[in-house]
């Protein structure tokens, strides 16, 4: 039986998951593939830590050069994460004619063009299903069975850590920092969880999804990105009262010759299927002109789901190796020379409904000033609530607007802040409640 040898770079959480899967489901993988996947080496600087999975002697090594240049190894799995040295290792593997599987969304979002071009020159495959949505096979579906569609939008809950934190804050009133610690222990968070919390990890994934869906290059810097650290229990409770849940949403929309690509906490109606996506689960909702709306749901982070996506990619490459072909489908979904540059709309030009929470001292005329500034900027109020308070106390006023242009909302908030009637920064959360 044919043997296909693979090497793993990085023996962290996901690397451990891949080793575990290859050991536990080895017979099954062989039965499905008709070939044996042989794990020839795992590379890591740490040769002594107990990862809880057995490796035969000689497999774990710190000699990356040996693995990158081993002529027997045809597939390199990069699970180091980050930019350095992952970029260099992937480029060297490609240069040596090896196919690559990577879970590295940060690297692809920033250096994707270089890596894809190198893979095209060497006619090797680069697959990256584990980079978006953990175990959910969404990228394969976009490039595969849904490829015949023009896509109109792609929306996603793409960060397991944030979704886990928001869910526990919503369901139990749990404390942000405590829940983050648990998410780290469960292996959901990035090595530096700042990327999870500030929305950057979600933006990396949106960058990949938008490129694939709309066939465009995306500069990460053009993706407006807000994380979840400004979300408080107060906002979560108001959202509930108004019939919404707060989720960190990645939004990609095609609008003629422009694209919207933004990441921010978003209120979605509680009766939307996405509102039920809780804990570490991710969901991606895509609309295509022929398929309509399709929603993918599954575990978006963690050792085992991500390992499932990694090995799925390895098997896809192995099938091609067995019949002596490669690059049957373009790694970016479109032929390389058909990738275009669609400008991304600045956030000010986007429109949405808004939740605005003003902290004000309860005294006469305040509400008139707020509604006046909103009205002057063409913003219409849909509903409003002010909790009972004693005269002279600080009180939140919550206003839900009709659809408005972000630029106008910002102008109104600037005006309101300049009147010195608010005691802290007004909290703004966008609302997405008109999904077709
Ligand atoms: N830190 C990421 C998350 C891991 O929490 O979703 C999966 O990409």
CSV table of C-alpha atoms and ligand atoms in Angstrom, one decimal:
chain,number,residue,atom,x,y,z
A,1,UNK,CA,0.0,0.0,0.0
A,2,UNK,CA,1.2,3.5,-0.9
A,3,UNK,CA,2.7,5.5,2.0
A,4,UNK,CA,2.4,9.3,2.2
A,5,UNK,CA,4.8,10.8,4.7
A,6,UNK,CA,3.9,14.0,6.6
A,7,UNK,CA,5.8,16.3,8.9
A,8,UNK,CA,4.3,18.5,11.6
A,9,UNK,CA,5.8,21.9,12.6
A,10,UNK,CA,4.6,22.8,16.1
A,11,UNK,CA,3.6,20.4,18.9
A,12,UNK,CA,1.2,22.7,20.8
A,13,UNK,CA,-2.5,22.3,21.3
A,14,UNK,CA,-3.4,21.7,17.6
A,15,UNK,CA,-0.3,19.6,16.9
A,16,UNK,CA,-1.1,17.4,19.8
A,17,UNK,CA,-4.7,17.0,18.4
A,18,UNK,CA,-3.4,16.0,15.0
A,19,UNK,CA,-1.0,13.4,16.5
A,20,UNK,CA,-3.9,12.0,18.6
A,21,UNK,CA,-6.2,11.8,15.5
A,22,UNK,CA,-3.6,10.2,13.3
A,23,UNK,CA,-3.0,7.6,16.1
A,24,UNK,CA,-6.6,7.0,17.1
A,25,UNK,CA,-8.2,7.0,13.6
A,26,UNK,CA,-5.3,5.6,11.6
A,27,UNK,CA,-7.1,2.5,10.3
A,28,UNK,CA,-10.1,4.6,9.3
A,29,UNK,CA,-8.0,7.1,7.5
A,30,UNK,CA,-6.2,4.3,5.6
A,31,UNK,CA,-9.5,2.6,4.7
A,32,UNK,CA,-10.9,5.8,3.3
A,33,UNK,CA,-7.7,6.9,1.5
A,34,UNK,CA,-6.4,3.6,0.2
A,35,UNK,CA,-3.0,4.8,1.3
A,36,UNK,CA,-1.2,5.1,4.6
A,37,UNK,CA,-0.4,8.5,6.2
A,38,UNK,CA,2.8,8.2,8.0
A,39,UNK,CA,3.8,10.8,10.5
A,40,UNK,CA,7.5,10.9,10.0
A,41,UNK,CA,8.4,13.8,12.2
A,42,UNK,CA,7.0,16.4,14.6
A,43,UNK,CA,9.2,19.4,15.1
A,44,UNK,CA,9.2,21.5,18.2
A,45,UNK,CA,11.8,23.3,20.4
A,46,UNK,CA,10.4,21.6,23.5
A,47,UNK,CA,11.4,18.0,23.4
A,48,UNK,CA,10.4,17.1,26.9
A,49,UNK,CA,6.9,18.4,27.7
A,50,UNK,CA,4.3,15.7,28.2
A,51,UNK,CA,1.5,16.3,25.7
A,52,UNK,CA,-0.3,13.2,26.7
A,53,UNK,CA,0.1,11.5,23.3
A,54,UNK,CA,2.7,8.7,22.6
A,55,UNK,CA,5.2,9.3,19.9
A,56,UNK,CA,7.7,6.6,18.8
A,57,UNK,CA,11.4,7.3,19.4
A,58,UNK,CA,12.9,9.6,16.8
A,59,UNK,CA,9.7,11.2,15.6
A,60,UNK,CA,9.9,14.3,17.8
A,61,UNK,CA,12.8,16.5,16.8
A,62,UNK,CA,14.0,20.1,17.0
A,63,UNK,CA,15.7,19.9,13.7
A,64,UNK,CA,13.4,21.8,11.4
A,65,UNK,CA,16.0,21.8,8.5
A,66,UNK,CA,16.0,18.1,8.4
A,67,UNK,CA,12.2,17.9,8.1
A,68,UNK,CA,11.9,20.7,5.6
A,69,UNK,CA,14.5,19.1,3.3
A,70,UNK,CA,13.5,15.5,3.8
A,71,UNK,CA,12.7,14.1,0.3
A,72,UNK,CA,10.5,11.4,1.8
A,73,UNK,CA,8.1,14.0,3.3
A,74,UNK,CA,5.5,15.2,0.8
A,75,UNK,CA,3.2,17.2,3.1
A,76,UNK,CA,4.2,19.8,5.8
A,77,UNK,CA,1.6,20.7,8.4
A,78,UNK,CA,2.4,24.1,9.9
A,79,UNK,CA,0.9,24.6,13.3
A,80,UNK,CA,3.3,27.0,14.9
A,81,UNK,CA,1.1,30.1,14.4
A,82,UNK,CA,2.2,33.7,14.1
A,83,UNK,CA,4.4,35.3,11.5
A,84,UNK,CA,7.9,34.3,12.5
A,85,UNK,CA,9.3,31.7,11.8
A,86,UNK,CA,6.1,30.2,10.3
A,87,UNK,CA,6.3,32.3,7.1
A,88,UNK,CA,9.9,31.3,6.4
A,89,UNK,CA,9.2,27.6,7.1
A,90,UNK,CA,6.2,27.5,4.8
A,91,UNK,CA,8.1,29.2,2.0
A,92,UNK,CA,11.0,26.8,2.4
A,93,UNK,CA,8.7,23.8,2.4
A,94,UNK,CA,7.1,25.1,-0.8
A,95,UNK,CA,10.5,25.8,-2.3
A,96,UNK,CA,11.4,22.2,-1.6
A,97,UNK,CA,8.3,21.0,-3.5
A,98,UNK,CA,6.2,20.1,-0.5
A,99,UNK,CA,2.5,20.6,-0.2
A,100,UNK,CA,1.4,22.6,2.8
A,101,UNK,CA,-1.5,22.5,5.3
A,102,UNK,CA,-1.7,25.4,7.7
A,103,UNK,CA,-4.0,26.6,10.4
A,104,UNK,CA,-2.3,30.0,10.4
A,105,UNK,CA,-5.0,32.6,9.7
A,106,UNK,CA,-2.8,35.5,10.9
A,107,UNK,CA,-0.1,34.6,8.4
A,108,UNK,CA,-2.4,34.1,5.5
A,109,UNK,CA,-4.3,37.3,6.2
A,110,UNK,CA,-1.0,39.3,6.0
A,111,UNK,CA,1.4,37.3,3.8
A,112,UNK,CA,-1.2,35.2,1.9
A,113,UNK,CA,-0.3,36.7,-1.5
A,114,UNK,CA,3.3,35.9,-1.2
A,115,UNK,CA,2.6,32.3,0.0
A,116,UNK,CA,0.0,31.6,-2.6
A,117,UNK,CA,2.3,32.9,-5.4
A,118,UNK,CA,5.1,30.7,-4.2
A,119,UNK,CA,2.9,27.7,-4.2
A,120,UNK,CA,1.6,28.5,-7.7
A,121,UNK,CA,5.2,28.8,-9.0
A,122,UNK,CA,6.2,25.4,-7.5
A,123,UNK,CA,2.8,23.8,-8.5
A,124,UNK,CA,2.2,22.6,-4.9
A,125,UNK,CA,-1.0,22.7,-2.9
A,126,UNK,CA,-1.6,25.0,0.0
A,127,UNK,CA,-4.7,24.2,2.1
A,128,UNK,CA,-5.9,26.0,5.1
A,129,UNK,CA,-9.3,24.8,6.2
A,130,UNK,CA,-8.4,24.8,9.9
A,131,UNK,CA,-7.6,28.5,9.7
A,132,UNK,CA,-11.3,29.5,9.7
A,133,UNK,CA,-14.0,28.0,11.8
A,134,UNK,CA,-12.0,25.3,13.5
A,135,UNK,CA,-13.6,22.0,12.5
A,136,UNK,CA,-16.2,23.5,10.2
A,137,UNK,CA,-15.5,22.7,6.5
A,138,UNK,CA,-16.6,26.0,5.3
A,139,UNK,CA,-13.7,26.9,3.0
A,140,UNK,CA,-13.9,23.6,1.2
A,141,UNK,CA,-17.6,24.3,0.6
A,142,UNK,CA,-17.0,27.8,-0.7
A,143,UNK,CA,-14.3,26.6,-3.1
A,144,UNK,CA,-16.1,23.3,-3.8
A,145,UNK,CA,-19.7,22.6,-4.0
A,146,UNK,CA,-20.9,26.2,-3.7
A,147,UNK,CA,-18.3,27.5,-6.2
A,148,UNK,CA,-20.8,28.1,-9.0
A,149,UNK,CA,-22.5,30.9,-7.0
A,150,UNK,CA,-22.0,34.7,-6.9
A,151,UNK,CA,-21.8,35.4,-3.2
A,152,UNK,CA,-23.7,38.4,-1.8
A,153,UNK,CA,-22.7,38.2,1.9
A,154,UNK,CA,-20.8,36.2,4.4
A,155,UNK,CA,-21.4,36.7,8.1
A,156,UNK,CA,-19.8,34.8,10.9
A,157,UNK,CA,-19.2,34.2,14.5
A,158,UNK,CA,-15.6,33.3,14.0
A,159,UNK,CA,-13.8,33.4,17.4
A,160,UNK,CA,-14.6,30.6,19.8
A,161,UNK,CA,-12.9,32.5,22.7
A,162,UNK,CA,-15.0,35.6,22.3
A,163,UNK,CA,-18.2,33.7,21.8
A,164,UNK,CA,-17.5,31.6,24.9
A,165,UNK,CA,-16.9,34.7,27.0
A,166,UNK,CA,-20.0,36.5,25.7
A,167,UNK,CA,-22.1,33.4,26.2
A,168,UNK,CA,-21.1,33.0,29.8
A,169,UNK,CA,-21.5,36.7,30.5
A,170,UNK,CA,-25.0,36.5,29.0
A,171,UNK,CA,-26.1,33.3,30.6
A,172,UNK,CA,-24.5,33.5,34.0
A,173,UNK,CA,-23.4,37.1,34.4
A,174,UNK,CA,-19.9,35.7,34.6
A,175,UNK,CA,-16.9,38.0,35.0
A,176,UNK,CA,-14.9,38.7,31.7
A,177,UNK,CA,-11.4,37.9,33.1
A,178,UNK,CA,-12.5,34.7,34.9
A,179,UNK,CA,-14.1,33.3,31.7
A,180,UNK,CA,-11.1,34.3,29.6
A,181,UNK,CA,-8.9,32.2,31.9
A,182,UNK,CA,-11.2,29.2,31.4
A,183,UNK,CA,-11.1,29.7,27.6
A,184,UNK,CA,-7.3,29.7,27.7
A,185,UNK,CA,-7.3,26.5,29.8
A,186,UNK,CA,-9.6,24.8,27.3
A,187,UNK,CA,-7.2,25.6,24.5
A,188,UNK,CA,-9.5,28.0,22.6
A,189,UNK,CA,-7.5,31.2,22.9
A,190,UNK,CA,-4.5,32.3,20.9
A,191,UNK,CA,-1.0,32.2,22.5
A,192,UNK,CA,-1.6,35.9,23.1
A,193,UNK,CA,-5.4,36.2,23.7
A,194,UNK,CA,-5.3,39.9,22.9
A,195,UNK,CA,-5.8,38.9,19.2
A,196,UNK,CA,-9.0,37.1,20.3
A,197,UNK,CA,-10.4,39.8,22.5
A,198,UNK,CA,-9.6,42.8,20.3
A,199,UNK,CA,-11.2,41.2,17.2
A,200,UNK,CA,-8.0,40.7,15.3
A,201,UNK,CA,-8.3,36.9,15.0
A,202,UNK,CA,-11.8,37.4,13.7
A,203,UNK,CA,-10.5,40.0,11.2
A,204,UNK,CA,-7.9,37.5,10.0
A,205,UNK,CA,-10.6,34.9,9.3
A,206,UNK,CA,-12.9,37.5,7.7
A,207,UNK,CA,-10.0,38.5,5.4
A,208,UNK,CA,-9.8,34.9,4.2
A,209,UNK,CA,-13.5,34.5,3.8
A,210,UNK,CA,-14.0,37.8,1.9
A,211,UNK,CA,-11.1,36.9,-0.5
A,212,UNK,CA,-12.6,33.5,-1.2
A,213,UNK,CA,-16.2,34.7,-1.5
A,214,UNK,CA,-15.6,37.8,-3.6
A,215,UNK,CA,-12.4,36.9,-5.4
A,216,UNK,CA,-10.7,40.0,-4.1
A,217,UNK,CA,-7.5,40.9,-2.3
A,218,UNK,CA,-8.1,42.3,1.2
A,219,UNK,CA,-5.7,44.4,3.1
A,220,UNK,CA,-6.2,43.6,6.7
A,221,UNK,CA,-5.8,47.3,7.6
A,222,UNK,CA,-9.0,48.1,5.7
A,223,UNK,CA,-11.1,45.8,7.9
A,224,UNK,CA,-12.7,47.9,10.6
A,225,UNK,CA,-12.2,45.9,13.7
A,226,UNK,CA,-13.6,46.3,17.3
A,227,UNK,CA,-13.3,43.7,20.0
A,228,UNK,CA,-15.5,42.8,22.9
A,229,UNK,CA,-13.7,44.5,25.8
A,230,UNK,CA,-16.2,47.4,25.8
A,231,UNK,CA,-19.2,45.1,26.2
A,232,UNK,CA,-20.6,45.2,29.8
A,233,UNK,CA,-23.3,43.4,31.6
A,234,UNK,CA,-25.4,46.6,31.3
A,235,UNK,CA,-25.4,46.3,27.5
A,236,UNK,CA,-26.0,42.6,27.6
A,237,UNK,CA,-29.1,43.2,29.8
A,238,UNK,CA,-30.5,46.0,27.6
A,239,UNK,CA,-29.9,43.9,24.5
A,240,UNK,CA,-32.0,41.1,26.1
A,241,UNK,CA,-34.8,43.6,27.0
A,242,UNK,CA,-34.9,44.8,23.4
A,243,UNK,CA,-35.0,41.2,22.1
A,244,UNK,CA,-31.3,40.9,21.0
A,245,UNK,CA,-28.1,39.0,21.8
A,246,UNK,CA,-24.7,40.5,21.5
A,247,UNK,CA,-22.2,38.6,19.3
A,248,UNK,CA,-18.8,39.4,17.9
A,249,UNK,CA,-19.8,39.3,14.2
A,250,UNK,CA,-17.6,39.3,11.1
A,251,UNK,CA,-19.5,40.9,8.3
A,252,UNK,CA,-18.6,40.7,4.6
A,253,UNK,CA,-21.0,42.1,2.0
A,254,UNK,CA,-20.6,42.7,-1.7
A,255,UNK,CA,-22.1,46.0,-2.7
A,256,UNK,CA,-21.6,46.5,-6.5
A,257,UNK,CA,-17.9,47.3,-7.1
A,258,UNK,CA,-17.2,47.7,-3.4
A,259,UNK,CA,-17.1,45.3,-0.4
A,260,UNK,CA,-18.0,45.7,3.2
A,261,UNK,CA,-15.7,44.0,5.6
A,262,UNK,CA,-16.0,44.7,9.3
A,263,UNK,CA,-15.7,43.1,12.7
A,264,UNK,CA,-17.5,44.4,15.7
A,265,UNK,CA,-19.9,43.4,18.5
A,266,UNK,CA,-23.3,43.3,17.0
A,267,UNK,CA,-26.9,42.9,18.3
A,268,UNK,CA,-28.8,40.3,16.5
A,269,UNK,CA,-32.5,39.3,17.2
A,270,UNK,CA,-32.8,36.4,19.6
A,271,UNK,CA,-34.9,34.5,17.1
A,272,UNK,CA,-32.1,34.4,14.5
A,273,UNK,CA,-30.4,31.0,14.3
A,274,UNK,CA,-27.0,32.8,14.8
A,275,UNK,CA,-28.2,34.0,18.2
A,276,UNK,CA,-28.3,30.4,19.3
A,277,UNK,CA,-24.6,29.9,18.5
A,278,UNK,CA,-23.2,29.8,21.9
A,279,UNK,CA,-20.0,28.8,23.7
A,280,UNK,CA,-17.0,27.8,21.6
A,281,UNK,CA,-19.3,27.2,18.6
A,282,UNK,CA,-18.8,29.2,15.4
A,283,UNK,CA,-21.3,29.8,12.6
A,284,UNK,CA,-20.8,31.1,9.1
A,285,UNK,CA,-23.8,32.3,7.1
A,286,UNK,CA,-23.3,32.7,3.4
A,287,UNK,CA,-25.7,33.8,0.6
A,288,UNK,CA,-25.2,32.8,-3.0
A,289,UNK,CA,-27.3,33.7,-5.9
A,290,UNK,CA,-28.3,30.2,-6.7
A,291,UNK,CA,-27.9,28.3,-3.4
A,292,UNK,CA,-29.7,31.0,-1.3
A,293,UNK,CA,-28.6,31.1,2.3
A,294,UNK,CA,-26.5,28.4,3.8
A,295,UNK,CA,-25.3,28.3,7.4
A,296,UNK,CA,-22.4,26.3,8.8
A,297,UNK,CA,-22.2,25.5,12.5
A,298,UNK,CA,-19.7,23.7,14.6
A,299,UNK,CA,-16.8,23.9,17.0
A,300,UNK,CA,-14.7,26.9,16.0
A,301,UNK,CA,-11.7,26.2,18.2
A,302,UNK,CA,-10.0,23.5,20.3
A,303,UNK,CA,-7.6,20.7,19.8
A,304,UNK,CA,-9.9,18.0,18.3
A,305,UNK,CA,-12.2,19.9,16.0
A,306,UNK,CA,-9.2,21.8,14.5
A,307,UNK,CA,-7.3,18.6,14.1
A,308,UNK,CA,-10.2,17.2,12.1
A,309,UNK,CA,-9.9,20.0,9.6
A,310,UNK,CA,-6.1,19.6,9.4
A,311,UNK,CA,-6.3,15.9,8.7
A,312,UNK,CA,-9.1,16.5,6.2
A,313,UNK,CA,-6.9,18.8,4.2
A,314,UNK,CA,-4.0,16.3,4.4
A,315,UNK,CA,-6.3,13.6,3.0
A,316,UNK,CA,-7.4,15.9,0.2
A,317,UNK,CA,-3.8,16.5,-0.8
A,318,UNK,CA,-3.0,12.8,-0.4
A,319,UNK,CA,-5.8,11.8,-2.8
A,320,UNK,CA,-4.2,14.1,-5.4
A,321,UNK,CA,-0.8,12.7,-4.8
A,322,UNK,CA,-2.2,9.2,-5.3
A,323,UNK,CA,-3.4,10.0,-8.8
A,324,UNK,CA,-0.4,12.2,-9.6
A,325,UNK,CA,-2.1,15.5,-9.8
A,326,UNK,CA,-2.0,18.7,-7.8
A,327,UNK,CA,-3.8,22.1,-7.7
A,328,UNK,CA,-7.0,20.8,-9.3
A,329,UNK,CA,-8.7,23.7,-7.6
A,330,UNK,CA,-7.3,27.1,-7.1
A,331,UNK,CA,-6.3,27.7,-3.5
A,332,UNK,CA,-8.2,31.0,-3.4
A,333,UNK,CA,-11.2,29.7,-5.2
A,334,UNK,CA,-10.6,31.9,-8.3
A,335,UNK,CA,-7.8,31.4,-10.8
A,336,UNK,CA,-4.8,33.4,-9.6
A,337,UNK,CA,-4.9,35.9,-12.5
A,338,UNK,CA,-8.6,36.5,-11.9
A,339,UNK,CA,-8.2,37.9,-8.3
A,340,UNK,CA,-9.1,41.6,-8.3
A,341,UNK,CA,-9.0,44.5,-6.0
A,342,UNK,CA,-12.4,45.6,-4.8
A,343,UNK,CA,-12.2,48.6,-2.5
A,344,UNK,CA,-13.5,48.1,1.0
A,345,UNK,CA,-16.0,50.7,2.1
A,346,UNK,CA,-14.8,52.9,5.0
A,347,UNK,CA,-16.9,52.2,8.1
A,348,UNK,CA,-18.3,55.8,7.9
A,349,UNK,CA,-20.0,54.9,4.6
A,350,UNK,CA,-21.7,51.8,6.0
A,351,UNK,CA,-25.3,51.9,7.3
A,352,UNK,CA,-26.9,50.1,10.2
A,353,UNK,CA,-29.3,50.5,13.0
A,354,UNK,CA,-27.6,51.5,16.3
A,355,UNK,CA,-27.9,50.9,20.0
A,356,UNK,CA,-26.6,54.0,21.8
A,357,UNK,CA,-26.2,54.1,25.5
A,358,UNK,CA,-25.7,57.5,27.0
A,359,UNK,CA,-24.6,58.0,30.6
A,360,UNK,CA,-26.1,61.3,31.7
A,361,UNK,CA,-27.1,63.1,34.8
A,362,UNK,CA,-30.9,63.1,35.2
A,363,UNK,CA,-31.8,66.8,34.8
A,364,UNK,CA,-34.2,68.8,32.6
A,365,UNK,CA,-33.4,69.3,28.9
A,366,UNK,CA,-30.8,66.5,28.5
A,367,UNK,CA,-33.0,64.2,26.4
A,368,UNK,CA,-33.9,67.1,24.2
A,369,UNK,CA,-30.3,67.9,23.5
A,370,UNK,CA,-29.6,64.2,22.6
A,371,UNK,CA,-32.6,63.8,20.4
A,372,UNK,CA,-31.8,67.2,18.8
A,373,UNK,CA,-28.3,66.3,17.8
A,374,UNK,CA,-29.5,63.0,16.4
A,375,UNK,CA,-32.3,64.7,14.5
A,376,UNK,CA,-29.9,67.4,13.1
A,377,UNK,CA,-27.9,64.6,11.6
A,378,UNK,CA,-30.8,62.8,10.1
A,379,UNK,CA,-31.0,60.0,12.6
A,380,UNK,CA,-34.4,58.8,13.4
A,381,UNK,CA,-35.1,57.2,16.8
A,382,UNK,CA,-36.9,53.8,16.8
A,383,UNK,CA,-37.2,53.4,20.6
A,384,UNK,CA,-35.8,54.7,23.8
A,385,UNK,CA,-35.6,53.8,27.4
A,386,UNK,CA,-34.5,55.6,30.5
A,387,UNK,CA,-34.5,53.6,33.8
A,388,UNK,CA,-36.1,55.2,36.8
A,389,UNK,CA,-33.7,57.4,38.8
A,390,UNK,CA,-33.6,60.1,41.3
A,391,UNK,CA,-33.1,63.7,40.1
A,392,UNK,CA,-29.4,64.5,39.8
A,393,UNK,CA,-28.3,60.9,39.5
A,394,UNK,CA,-26.3,59.4,36.6
A,395,UNK,CA,-28.6,57.3,34.5
A,396,UNK,CA,-28.3,55.5,31.3
A,397,UNK,CA,-30.5,56.6,28.4
A,398,UNK,CA,-30.7,53.9,25.7
A,399,UNK,CA,-31.7,54.8,22.2
A,400,UNK,CA,-32.3,52.4,19.3
A,401,UNK,CA,-32.1,54.2,16.0
A,402,UNK,CA,-33.6,53.4,12.6
A,403,UNK,CA,-31.1,52.7,9.9
A,404,UNK,CA,-28.5,55.5,9.6
A,405,UNK,CA,-25.2,56.1,8.1
A,406,UNK,CA,-22.3,55.6,10.5
A,407,UNK,CA,-20.7,58.9,9.5
A,408,UNK,CA,-23.9,60.7,10.6
A,409,UNK,CA,-24.1,58.8,13.9
A,410,UNK,CA,-20.5,59.7,14.7
A,411,UNK,CA,-21.1,63.3,14.0
A,412,UNK,CA,-24.1,63.3,16.3
A,413,UNK,CA,-22.2,61.6,19.1
A,414,UNK,CA,-19.3,64.1,18.7
A,415,UNK,CA,-21.8,66.9,19.1
A,416,UNK,CA,-23.4,65.3,22.1
A,417,UNK,CA,-20.0,64.7,23.8
A,418,UNK,CA,-19.1,68.3,23.1
A,419,UNK,CA,-22.1,69.5,25.1
A,420,UNK,CA,-20.6,67.9,28.2
A,421,UNK,CA,-23.9,66.2,29.2
A,422,UNK,CA,-22.5,62.7,29.2
A,423,UNK,CA,-20.5,61.4,32.1
A,424,UNK,CA,-18.7,58.7,30.2
A,425,UNK,CA,-18.1,57.7,26.5
A,426,UNK,CA,-21.4,56.8,24.8
A,427,UNK,CA,-21.5,53.1,24.0
A,428,UNK,CA,-22.4,52.3,20.4
A,429,UNK,CA,-23.4,48.8,19.2
A,430,UNK,CA,-24.5,48.1,15.7
A,431,UNK,CA,-27.6,46.1,15.0
A,432,UNK,CA,-28.0,43.6,12.3
A,433,UNK,CA,-31.7,42.6,12.0
A,434,UNK,CA,-32.5,42.8,8.3
A,435,UNK,CA,-30.9,39.6,7.0
A,436,UNK,CA,-32.7,38.5,3.9
B,1,LIG,N1,-8.3,31.5,19.2
B,1,LIG,C1,-9.2,31.0,18.1
B,1,LIG,C2,-10.6,31.1,18.6
B,1,LIG,C3,-8.8,29.6,17.8
B,1,LIG,O1,-10.8,31.3,19.8
B,1,LIG,O2,-11.5,30.9,17.8
B,1,LIG,C4,-9.4,29.1,16.5
B,1,LIG,O3,-9.0,29.8,15.4
